[in-house]
PDB file of C-alpha atoms and ligand atoms in Angstrom:
ATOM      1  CA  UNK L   1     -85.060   3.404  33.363  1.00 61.00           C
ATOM      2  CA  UNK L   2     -81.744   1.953  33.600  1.00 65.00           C
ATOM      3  CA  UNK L   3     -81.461  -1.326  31.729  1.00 66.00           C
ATOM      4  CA  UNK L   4     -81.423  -4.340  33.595  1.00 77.00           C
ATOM      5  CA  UNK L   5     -78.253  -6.195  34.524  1.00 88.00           C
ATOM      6  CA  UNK L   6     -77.816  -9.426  33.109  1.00 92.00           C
ATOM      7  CA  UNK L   7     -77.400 -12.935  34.671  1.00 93.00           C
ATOM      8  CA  UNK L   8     -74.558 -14.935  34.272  1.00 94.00           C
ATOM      9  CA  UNK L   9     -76.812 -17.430  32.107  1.00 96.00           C
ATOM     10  CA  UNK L  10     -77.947 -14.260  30.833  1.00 96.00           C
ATOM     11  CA  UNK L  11     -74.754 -13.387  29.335  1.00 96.00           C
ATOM     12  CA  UNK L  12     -73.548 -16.459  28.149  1.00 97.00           C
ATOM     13  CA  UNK L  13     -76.824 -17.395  26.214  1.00 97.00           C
ATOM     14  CA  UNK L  14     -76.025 -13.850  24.643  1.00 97.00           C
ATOM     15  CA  UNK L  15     -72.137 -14.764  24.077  1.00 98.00           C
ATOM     16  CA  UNK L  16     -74.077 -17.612  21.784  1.00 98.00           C
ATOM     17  CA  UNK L  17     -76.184 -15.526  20.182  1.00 98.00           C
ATOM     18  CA  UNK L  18     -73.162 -13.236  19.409  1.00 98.00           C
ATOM     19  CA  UNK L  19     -70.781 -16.695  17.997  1.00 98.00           C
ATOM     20  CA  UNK L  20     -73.646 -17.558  16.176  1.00 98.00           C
ATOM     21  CA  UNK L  21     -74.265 -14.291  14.212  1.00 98.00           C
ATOM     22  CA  UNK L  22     -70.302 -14.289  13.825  1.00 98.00           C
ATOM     23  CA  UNK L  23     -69.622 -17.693  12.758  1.00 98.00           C
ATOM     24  CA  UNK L  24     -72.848 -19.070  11.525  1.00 97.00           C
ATOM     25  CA  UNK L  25     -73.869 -22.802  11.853  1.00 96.00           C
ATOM     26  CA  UNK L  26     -70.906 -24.772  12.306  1.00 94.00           C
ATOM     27  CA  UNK L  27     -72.022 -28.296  11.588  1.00 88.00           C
ATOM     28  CA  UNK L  28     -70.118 -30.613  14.133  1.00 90.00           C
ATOM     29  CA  UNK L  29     -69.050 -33.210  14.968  1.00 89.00           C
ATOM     30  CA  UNK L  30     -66.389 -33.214  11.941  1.00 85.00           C
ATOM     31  CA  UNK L  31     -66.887 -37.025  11.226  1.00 89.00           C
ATOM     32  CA  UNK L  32     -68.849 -39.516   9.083  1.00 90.00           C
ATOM     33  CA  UNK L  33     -69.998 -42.014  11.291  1.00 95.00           C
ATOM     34  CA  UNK L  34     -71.061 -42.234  15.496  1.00 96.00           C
ATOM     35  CA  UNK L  35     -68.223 -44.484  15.806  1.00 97.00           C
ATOM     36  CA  UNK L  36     -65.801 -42.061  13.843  1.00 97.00           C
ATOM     37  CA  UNK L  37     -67.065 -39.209  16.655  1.00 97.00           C
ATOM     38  CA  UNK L  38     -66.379 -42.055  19.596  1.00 98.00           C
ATOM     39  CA  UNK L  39     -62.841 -42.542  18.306  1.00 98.00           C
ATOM     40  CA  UNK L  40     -61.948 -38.957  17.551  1.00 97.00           C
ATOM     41  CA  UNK L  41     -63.487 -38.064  21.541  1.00 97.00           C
ATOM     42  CA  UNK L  42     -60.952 -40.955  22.577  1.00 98.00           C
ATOM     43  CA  UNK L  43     -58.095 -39.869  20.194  1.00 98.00           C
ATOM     44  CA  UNK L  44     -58.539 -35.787  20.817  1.00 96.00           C
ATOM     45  CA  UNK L  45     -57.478 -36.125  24.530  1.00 96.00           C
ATOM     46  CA  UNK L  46     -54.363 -34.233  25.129  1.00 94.00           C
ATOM     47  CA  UNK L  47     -53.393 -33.797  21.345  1.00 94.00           C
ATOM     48  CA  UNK L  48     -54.474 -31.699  18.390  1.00 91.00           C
ATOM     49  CA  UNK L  49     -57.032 -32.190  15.619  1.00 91.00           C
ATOM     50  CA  UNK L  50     -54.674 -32.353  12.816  1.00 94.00           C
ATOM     51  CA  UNK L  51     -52.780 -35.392  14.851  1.00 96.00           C
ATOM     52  CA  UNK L  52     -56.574 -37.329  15.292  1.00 96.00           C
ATOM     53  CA  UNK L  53     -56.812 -36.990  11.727  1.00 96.00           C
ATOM     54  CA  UNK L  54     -53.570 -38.698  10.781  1.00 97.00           C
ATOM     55  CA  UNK L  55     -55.092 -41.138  13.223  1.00 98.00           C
ATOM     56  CA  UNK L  56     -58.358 -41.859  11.695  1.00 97.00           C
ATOM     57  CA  UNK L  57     -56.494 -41.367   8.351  1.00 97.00           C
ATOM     58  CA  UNK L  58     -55.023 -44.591   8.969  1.00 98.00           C
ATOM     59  CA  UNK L  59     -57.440 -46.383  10.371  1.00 98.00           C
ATOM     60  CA  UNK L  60     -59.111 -45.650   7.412  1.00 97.00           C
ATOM     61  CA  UNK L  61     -56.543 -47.273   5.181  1.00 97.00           C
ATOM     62  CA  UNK L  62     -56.234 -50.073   7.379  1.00 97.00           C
ATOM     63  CA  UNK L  63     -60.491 -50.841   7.034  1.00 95.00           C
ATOM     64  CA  UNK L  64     -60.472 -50.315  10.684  1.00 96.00           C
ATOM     65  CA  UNK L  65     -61.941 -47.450  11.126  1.00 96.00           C
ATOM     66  CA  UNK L  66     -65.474 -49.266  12.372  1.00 96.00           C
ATOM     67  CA  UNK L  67     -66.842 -51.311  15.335  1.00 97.00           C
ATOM     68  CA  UNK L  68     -65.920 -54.429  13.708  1.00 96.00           C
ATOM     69  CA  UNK L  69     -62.526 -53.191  12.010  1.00 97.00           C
ATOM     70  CA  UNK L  70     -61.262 -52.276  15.605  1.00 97.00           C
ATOM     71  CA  UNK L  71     -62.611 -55.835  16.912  1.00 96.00           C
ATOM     72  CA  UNK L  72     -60.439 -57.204  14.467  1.00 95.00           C
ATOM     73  CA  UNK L  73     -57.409 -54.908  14.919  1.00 96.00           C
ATOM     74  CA  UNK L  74     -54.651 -56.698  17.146  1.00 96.00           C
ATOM     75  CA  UNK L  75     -53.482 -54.492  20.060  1.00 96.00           C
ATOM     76  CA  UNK L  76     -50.135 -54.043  18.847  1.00 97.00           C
ATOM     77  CA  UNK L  77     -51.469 -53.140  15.134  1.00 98.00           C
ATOM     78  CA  UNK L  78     -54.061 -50.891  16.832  1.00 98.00           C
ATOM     79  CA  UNK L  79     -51.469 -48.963  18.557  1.00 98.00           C
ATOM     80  CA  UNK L  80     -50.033 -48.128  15.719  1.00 98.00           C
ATOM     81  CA  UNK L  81     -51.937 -46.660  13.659  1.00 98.00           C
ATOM     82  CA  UNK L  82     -53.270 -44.483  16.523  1.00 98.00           C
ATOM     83  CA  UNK L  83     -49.923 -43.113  17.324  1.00 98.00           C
ATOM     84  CA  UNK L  84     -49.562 -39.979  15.626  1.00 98.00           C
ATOM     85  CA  UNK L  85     -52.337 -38.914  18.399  1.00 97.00           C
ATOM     86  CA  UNK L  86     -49.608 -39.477  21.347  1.00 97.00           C
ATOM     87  CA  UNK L  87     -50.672 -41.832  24.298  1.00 97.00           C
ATOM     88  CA  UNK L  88     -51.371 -45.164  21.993  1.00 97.00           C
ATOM     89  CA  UNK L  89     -50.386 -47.167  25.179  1.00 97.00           C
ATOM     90  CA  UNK L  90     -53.300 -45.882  26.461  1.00 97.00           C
ATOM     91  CA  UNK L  91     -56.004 -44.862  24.233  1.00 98.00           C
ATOM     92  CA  UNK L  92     -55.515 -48.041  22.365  1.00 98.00           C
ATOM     93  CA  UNK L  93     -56.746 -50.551  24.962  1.00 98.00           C
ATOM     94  CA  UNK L  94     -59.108 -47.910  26.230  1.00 98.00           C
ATOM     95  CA  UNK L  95     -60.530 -48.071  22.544  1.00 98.00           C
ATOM     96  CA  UNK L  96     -61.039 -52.040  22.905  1.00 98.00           C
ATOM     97  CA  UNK L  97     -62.484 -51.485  26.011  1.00 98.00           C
ATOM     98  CA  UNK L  98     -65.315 -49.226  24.621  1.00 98.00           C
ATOM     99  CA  UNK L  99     -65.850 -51.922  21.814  1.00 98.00           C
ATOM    100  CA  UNK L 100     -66.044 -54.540  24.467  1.00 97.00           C
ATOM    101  CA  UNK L 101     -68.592 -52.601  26.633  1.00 97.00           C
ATOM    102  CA  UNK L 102     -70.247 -52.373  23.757  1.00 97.00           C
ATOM    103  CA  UNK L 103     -70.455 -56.185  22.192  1.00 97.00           C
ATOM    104  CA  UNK L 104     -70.785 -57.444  26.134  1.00 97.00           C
ATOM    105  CA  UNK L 105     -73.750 -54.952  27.302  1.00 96.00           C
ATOM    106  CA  UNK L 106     -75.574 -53.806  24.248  1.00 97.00           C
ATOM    107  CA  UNK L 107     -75.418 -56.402  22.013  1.00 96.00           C
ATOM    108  CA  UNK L 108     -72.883 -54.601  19.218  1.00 95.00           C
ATOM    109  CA  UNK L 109     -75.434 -51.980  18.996  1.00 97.00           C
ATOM    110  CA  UNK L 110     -74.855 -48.250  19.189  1.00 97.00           C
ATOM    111  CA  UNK L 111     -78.497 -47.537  19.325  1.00 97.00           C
ATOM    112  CA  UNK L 112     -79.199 -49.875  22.392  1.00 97.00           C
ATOM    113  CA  UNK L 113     -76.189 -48.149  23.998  1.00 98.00           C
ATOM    114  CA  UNK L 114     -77.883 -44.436  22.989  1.00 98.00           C
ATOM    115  CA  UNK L 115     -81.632 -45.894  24.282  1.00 98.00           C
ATOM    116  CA  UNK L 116     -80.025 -45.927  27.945  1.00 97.00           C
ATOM    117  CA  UNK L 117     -81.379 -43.100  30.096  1.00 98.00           C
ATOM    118  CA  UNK L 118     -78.022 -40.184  30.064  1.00 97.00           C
ATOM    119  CA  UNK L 119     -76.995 -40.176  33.431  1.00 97.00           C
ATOM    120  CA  UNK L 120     -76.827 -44.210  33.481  1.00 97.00           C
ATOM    121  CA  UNK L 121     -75.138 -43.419  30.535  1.00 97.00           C
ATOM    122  CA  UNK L 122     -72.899 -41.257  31.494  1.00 98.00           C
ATOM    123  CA  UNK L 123     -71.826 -42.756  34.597  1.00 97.00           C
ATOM    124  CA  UNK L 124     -71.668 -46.455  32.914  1.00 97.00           C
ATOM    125  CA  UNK L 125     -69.155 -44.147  30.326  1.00 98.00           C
ATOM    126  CA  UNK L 126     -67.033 -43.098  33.225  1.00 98.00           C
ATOM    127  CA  UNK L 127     -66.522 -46.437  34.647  1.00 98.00           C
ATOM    128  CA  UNK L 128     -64.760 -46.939  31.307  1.00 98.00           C
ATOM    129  CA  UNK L 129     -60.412 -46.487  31.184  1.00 98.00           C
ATOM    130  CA  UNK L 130     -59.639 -43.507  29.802  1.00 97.00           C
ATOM    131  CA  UNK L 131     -62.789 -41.888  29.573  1.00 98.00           C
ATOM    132  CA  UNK L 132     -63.437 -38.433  31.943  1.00 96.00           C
ATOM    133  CA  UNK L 133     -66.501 -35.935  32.044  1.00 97.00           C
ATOM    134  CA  UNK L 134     -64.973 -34.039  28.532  1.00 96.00           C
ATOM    135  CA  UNK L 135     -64.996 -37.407  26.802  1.00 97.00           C
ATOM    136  CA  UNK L 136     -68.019 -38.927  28.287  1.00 98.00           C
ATOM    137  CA  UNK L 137     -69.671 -35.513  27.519  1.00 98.00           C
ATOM    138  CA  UNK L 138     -68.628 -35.529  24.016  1.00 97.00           C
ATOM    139  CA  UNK L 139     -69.538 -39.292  23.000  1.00 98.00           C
ATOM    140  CA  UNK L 140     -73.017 -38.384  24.930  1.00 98.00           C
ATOM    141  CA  UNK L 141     -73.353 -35.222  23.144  1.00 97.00           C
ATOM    142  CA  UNK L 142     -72.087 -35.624  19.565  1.00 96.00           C
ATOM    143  CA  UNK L 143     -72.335 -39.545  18.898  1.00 97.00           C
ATOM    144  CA  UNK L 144     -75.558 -40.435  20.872  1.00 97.00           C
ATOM    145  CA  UNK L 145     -77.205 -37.373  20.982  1.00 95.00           C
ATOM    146  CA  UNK L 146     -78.188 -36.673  24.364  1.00 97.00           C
ATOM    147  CA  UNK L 147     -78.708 -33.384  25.092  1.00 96.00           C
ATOM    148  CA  UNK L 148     -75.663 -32.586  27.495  1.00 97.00           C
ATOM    149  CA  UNK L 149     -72.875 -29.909  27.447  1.00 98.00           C
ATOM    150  CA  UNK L 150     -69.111 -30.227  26.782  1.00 97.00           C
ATOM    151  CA  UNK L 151     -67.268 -28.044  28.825  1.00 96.00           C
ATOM    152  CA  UNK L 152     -63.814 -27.458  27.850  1.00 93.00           C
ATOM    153  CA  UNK L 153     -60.409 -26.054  27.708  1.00 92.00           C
ATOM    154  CA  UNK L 154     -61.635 -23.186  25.258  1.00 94.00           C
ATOM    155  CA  UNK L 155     -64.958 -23.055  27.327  1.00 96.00           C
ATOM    156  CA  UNK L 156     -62.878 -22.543  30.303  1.00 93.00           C
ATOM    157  CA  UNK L 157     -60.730 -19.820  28.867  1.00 93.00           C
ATOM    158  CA  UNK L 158     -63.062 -17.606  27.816  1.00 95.00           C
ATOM    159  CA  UNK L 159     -65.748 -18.022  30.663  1.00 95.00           C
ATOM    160  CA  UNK L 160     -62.721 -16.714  33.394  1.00 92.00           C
ATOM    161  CA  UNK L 161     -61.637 -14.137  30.954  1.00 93.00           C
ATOM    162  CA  UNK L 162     -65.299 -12.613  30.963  1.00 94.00           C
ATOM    163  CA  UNK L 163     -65.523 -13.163  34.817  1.00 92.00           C
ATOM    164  CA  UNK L 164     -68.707 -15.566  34.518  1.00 92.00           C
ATOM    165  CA  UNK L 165     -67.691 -17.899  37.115  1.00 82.00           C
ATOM    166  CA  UNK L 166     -64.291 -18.262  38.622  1.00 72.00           C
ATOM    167  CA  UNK L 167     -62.424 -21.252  37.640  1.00 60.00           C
ATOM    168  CA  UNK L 168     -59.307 -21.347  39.228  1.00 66.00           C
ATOM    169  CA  UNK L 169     -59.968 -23.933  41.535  1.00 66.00           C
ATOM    170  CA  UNK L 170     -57.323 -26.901  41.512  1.00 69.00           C
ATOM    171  CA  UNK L 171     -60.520 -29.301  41.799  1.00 82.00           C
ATOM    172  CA  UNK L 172     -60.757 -30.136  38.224  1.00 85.00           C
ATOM    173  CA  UNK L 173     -64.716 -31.951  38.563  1.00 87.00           C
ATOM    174  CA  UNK L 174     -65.717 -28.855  40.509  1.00 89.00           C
ATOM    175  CA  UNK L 175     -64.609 -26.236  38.091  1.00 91.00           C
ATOM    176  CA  UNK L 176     -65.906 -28.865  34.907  1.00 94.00           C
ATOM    177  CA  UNK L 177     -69.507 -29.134  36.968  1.00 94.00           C
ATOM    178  CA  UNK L 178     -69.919 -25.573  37.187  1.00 94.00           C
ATOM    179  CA  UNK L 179     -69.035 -24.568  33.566  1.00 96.00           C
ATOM    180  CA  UNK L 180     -71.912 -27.239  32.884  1.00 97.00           C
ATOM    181  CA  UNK L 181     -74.551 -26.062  34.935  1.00 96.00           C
ATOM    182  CA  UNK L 182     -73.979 -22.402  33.513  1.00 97.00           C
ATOM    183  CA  UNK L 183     -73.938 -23.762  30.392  1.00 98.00           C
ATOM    184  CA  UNK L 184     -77.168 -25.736  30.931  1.00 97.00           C
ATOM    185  CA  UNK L 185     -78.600 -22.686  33.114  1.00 97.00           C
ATOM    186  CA  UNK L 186     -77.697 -20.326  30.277  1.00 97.00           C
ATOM    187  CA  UNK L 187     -80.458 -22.530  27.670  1.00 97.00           C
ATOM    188  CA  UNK L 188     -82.614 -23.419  30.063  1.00 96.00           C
ATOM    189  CA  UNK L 189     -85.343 -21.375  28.420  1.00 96.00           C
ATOM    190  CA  UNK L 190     -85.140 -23.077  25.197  1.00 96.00           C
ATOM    191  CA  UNK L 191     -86.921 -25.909  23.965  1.00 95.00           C
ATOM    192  CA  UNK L 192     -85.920 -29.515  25.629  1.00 91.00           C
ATOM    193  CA  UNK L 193     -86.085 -30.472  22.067  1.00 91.00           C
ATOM    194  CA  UNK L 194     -83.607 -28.278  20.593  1.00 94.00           C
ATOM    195  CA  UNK L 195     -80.830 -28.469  23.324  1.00 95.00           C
ATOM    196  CA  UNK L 196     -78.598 -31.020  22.077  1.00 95.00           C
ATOM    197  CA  UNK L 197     -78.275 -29.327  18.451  1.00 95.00           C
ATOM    198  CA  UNK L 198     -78.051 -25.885  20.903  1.00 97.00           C
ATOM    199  CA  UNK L 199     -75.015 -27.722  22.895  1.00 97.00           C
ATOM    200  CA  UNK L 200     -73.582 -28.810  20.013  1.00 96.00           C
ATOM    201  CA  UNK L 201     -73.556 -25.587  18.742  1.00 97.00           C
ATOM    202  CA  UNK L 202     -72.364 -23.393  21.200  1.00 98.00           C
ATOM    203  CA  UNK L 203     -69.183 -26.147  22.009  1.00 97.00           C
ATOM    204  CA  UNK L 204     -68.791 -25.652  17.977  1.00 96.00           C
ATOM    205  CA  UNK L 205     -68.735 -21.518  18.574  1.00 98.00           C
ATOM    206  CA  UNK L 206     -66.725 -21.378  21.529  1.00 97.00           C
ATOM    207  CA  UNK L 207     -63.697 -23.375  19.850  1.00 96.00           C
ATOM    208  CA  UNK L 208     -63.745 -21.509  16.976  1.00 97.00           C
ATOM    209  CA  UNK L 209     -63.667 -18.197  19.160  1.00 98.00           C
ATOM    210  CA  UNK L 210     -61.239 -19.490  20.961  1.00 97.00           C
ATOM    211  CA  UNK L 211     -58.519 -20.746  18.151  1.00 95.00           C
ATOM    212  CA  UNK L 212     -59.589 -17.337  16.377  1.00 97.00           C
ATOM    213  CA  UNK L 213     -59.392 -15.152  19.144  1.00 97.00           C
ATOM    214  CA  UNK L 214     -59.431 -16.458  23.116  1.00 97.00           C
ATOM    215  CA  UNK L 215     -55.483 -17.969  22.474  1.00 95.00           C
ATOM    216  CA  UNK L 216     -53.552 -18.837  25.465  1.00 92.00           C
ATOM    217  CA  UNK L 217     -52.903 -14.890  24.814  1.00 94.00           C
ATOM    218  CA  UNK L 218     -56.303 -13.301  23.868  1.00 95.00           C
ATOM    219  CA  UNK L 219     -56.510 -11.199  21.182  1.00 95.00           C
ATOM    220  CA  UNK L 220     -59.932  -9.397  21.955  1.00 95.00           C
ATOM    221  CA  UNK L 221     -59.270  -6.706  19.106  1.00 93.00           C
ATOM    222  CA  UNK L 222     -62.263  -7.782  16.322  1.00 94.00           C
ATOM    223  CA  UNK L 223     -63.426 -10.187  18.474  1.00 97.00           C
ATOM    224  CA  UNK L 224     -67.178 -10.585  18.525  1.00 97.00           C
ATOM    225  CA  UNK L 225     -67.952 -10.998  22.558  1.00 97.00           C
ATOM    226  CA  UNK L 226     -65.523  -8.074  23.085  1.00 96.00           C
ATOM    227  CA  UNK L 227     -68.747  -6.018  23.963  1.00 94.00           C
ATOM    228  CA  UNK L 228     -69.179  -8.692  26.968  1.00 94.00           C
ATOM    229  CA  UNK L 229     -65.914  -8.019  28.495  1.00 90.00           C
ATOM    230  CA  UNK L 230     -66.668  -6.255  32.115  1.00 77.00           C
ATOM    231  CA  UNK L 231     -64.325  -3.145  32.089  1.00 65.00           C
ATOM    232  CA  UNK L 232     -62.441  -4.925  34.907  1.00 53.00           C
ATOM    233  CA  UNK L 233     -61.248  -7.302  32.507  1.00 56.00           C
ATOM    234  CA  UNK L 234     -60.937  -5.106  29.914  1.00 57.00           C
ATOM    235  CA  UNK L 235     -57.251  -4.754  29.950  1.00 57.00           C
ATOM    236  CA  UNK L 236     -56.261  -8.792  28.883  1.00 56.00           C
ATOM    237  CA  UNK L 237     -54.669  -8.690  25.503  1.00 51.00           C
ATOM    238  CA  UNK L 238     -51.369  -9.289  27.792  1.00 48.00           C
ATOM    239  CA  UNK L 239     -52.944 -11.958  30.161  1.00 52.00           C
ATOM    240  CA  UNK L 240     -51.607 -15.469  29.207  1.00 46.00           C
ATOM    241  CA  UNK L 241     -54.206 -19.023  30.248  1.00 44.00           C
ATOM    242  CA  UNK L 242     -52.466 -21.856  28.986  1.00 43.00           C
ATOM    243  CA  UNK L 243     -54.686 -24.544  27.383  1.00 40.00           C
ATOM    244  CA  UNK L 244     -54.117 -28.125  28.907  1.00 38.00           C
TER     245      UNK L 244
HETATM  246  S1  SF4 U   1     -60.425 -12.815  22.851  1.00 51.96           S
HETATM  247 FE1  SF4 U   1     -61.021 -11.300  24.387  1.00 51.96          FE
HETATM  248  S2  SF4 U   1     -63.106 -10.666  23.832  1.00 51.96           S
HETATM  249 FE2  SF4 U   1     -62.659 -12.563  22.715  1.00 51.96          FE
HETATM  250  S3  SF4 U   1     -63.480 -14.190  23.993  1.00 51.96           S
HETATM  251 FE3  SF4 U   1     -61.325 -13.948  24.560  1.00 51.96          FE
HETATM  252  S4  SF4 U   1     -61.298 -12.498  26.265  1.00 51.96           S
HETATM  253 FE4  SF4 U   1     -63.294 -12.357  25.260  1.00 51.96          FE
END
């Protein structure tokens, strides 16, 4: 009997299992504290890790790097110390805008803001400057830990080279809604329970295939979901997807 072809879900619930077995358990979000993961989801936008972490590094020096020390912070100071992660103009108020959602509706409290049901959540998140479906997603996902997916750049990448879903439409909340609902289609037979620490996981796994491997130019040689690529996409070690 010929074996069955797999779903798209299917096959991306295997790309996990595949990450997994490859990179093991990899333990995110890299940061001490909810409000650390809230300020590195603001401060990641558009910039690299290593320039966050200068960031928070400094915030940390400066005692700020907490509801209260941000409070505190003047604008102009606040700017500052967040520049090494480009945009200060703009992720610093949209920082004291969080914090003031925060002391205005739920009472200073991280765990009243986490108690609200997600999608009030997320859309109450959205209303917010600054703050899209990755970032919303991410704060959601890795600070209050509602079970919800981040879908991004690397996420992207990899699900159009593999020819899951097509993404190349300019309608940036249509292509983002889509990788979600194969992402959430793709665990839907797990456990409610376990399917934040599952999306936390696979977001984990698919960045570190993709700065290991899935680069703006892929390098599928050694790669572990190289057995996934349809032989139509095969030939891709050339094919260039720049990360935004
Ligand atoms: S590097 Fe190649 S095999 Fe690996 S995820 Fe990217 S496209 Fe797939």
């Amino acid at each position: 009997m010929a074996p069955r072809t797999l779903s798209d879900p299917e096959r991306l619930r295997r790309i996990h299992g595949w990450l997994a077995a490859a990179y093991g358990p990899q333990h995110w979000w890299p940061a001490e504290t909810a409000f650390e993961v809230i300020l590195g989801a603001y401060l990641t936008q558009n910039t690299s890790w290593k320039a966050v972490e200068r960031s928070l590094a400094n915030l940390r020096t400066a005692g700020a790097l907490s509801i209260d020390g941000i409070r505190k912070l003047p604008a102009a100071k606040l700017q500052r110390l967040i520049r090494p992660s480009g945009f200060y103009t703009r992720k610093a108020p949209a920082i004291r805008a969080f914090v003031a959602l925060l002391d205005n509706e739920f009472g200073a409290s991280l765990d009243r803001l986490a108690a609200t049901p997600t999608e009030t959540l997320r859309q109450r998140l959205l209303a917010l400057p600054g703050v899209g479906d990755e970032t919303a997603d991410a704060i959601l996902l890795y600070a209050l830990g509602h079970p919800v997916p981040v879908a991004d750049a690397y996420l992207r990448r990899l699900v159009e080279r593999h020819g899951l879903i097509s993404t190349k439409s300019q309608d940036h909340s249509a292509t983002y809604a889509a990788l979600v609902k194969l992402t959430r289609d793709a665990f839907s037979k797990d456990p409610h329970a376990k399917q934040a620490l599952l999306f936390n996981e696979f977001h984990a796994l698919t960045v570190a295939v993709g700065k290991a491997h899935c680069r703006s130019r892929a390098h599928c040689d050694g790669c572990p979901l190289a057995p996934d690529l349809p032989h139509a996409h095969r030939d891709i070690s050339d094919q260039r997807i720049t990360i935004e």
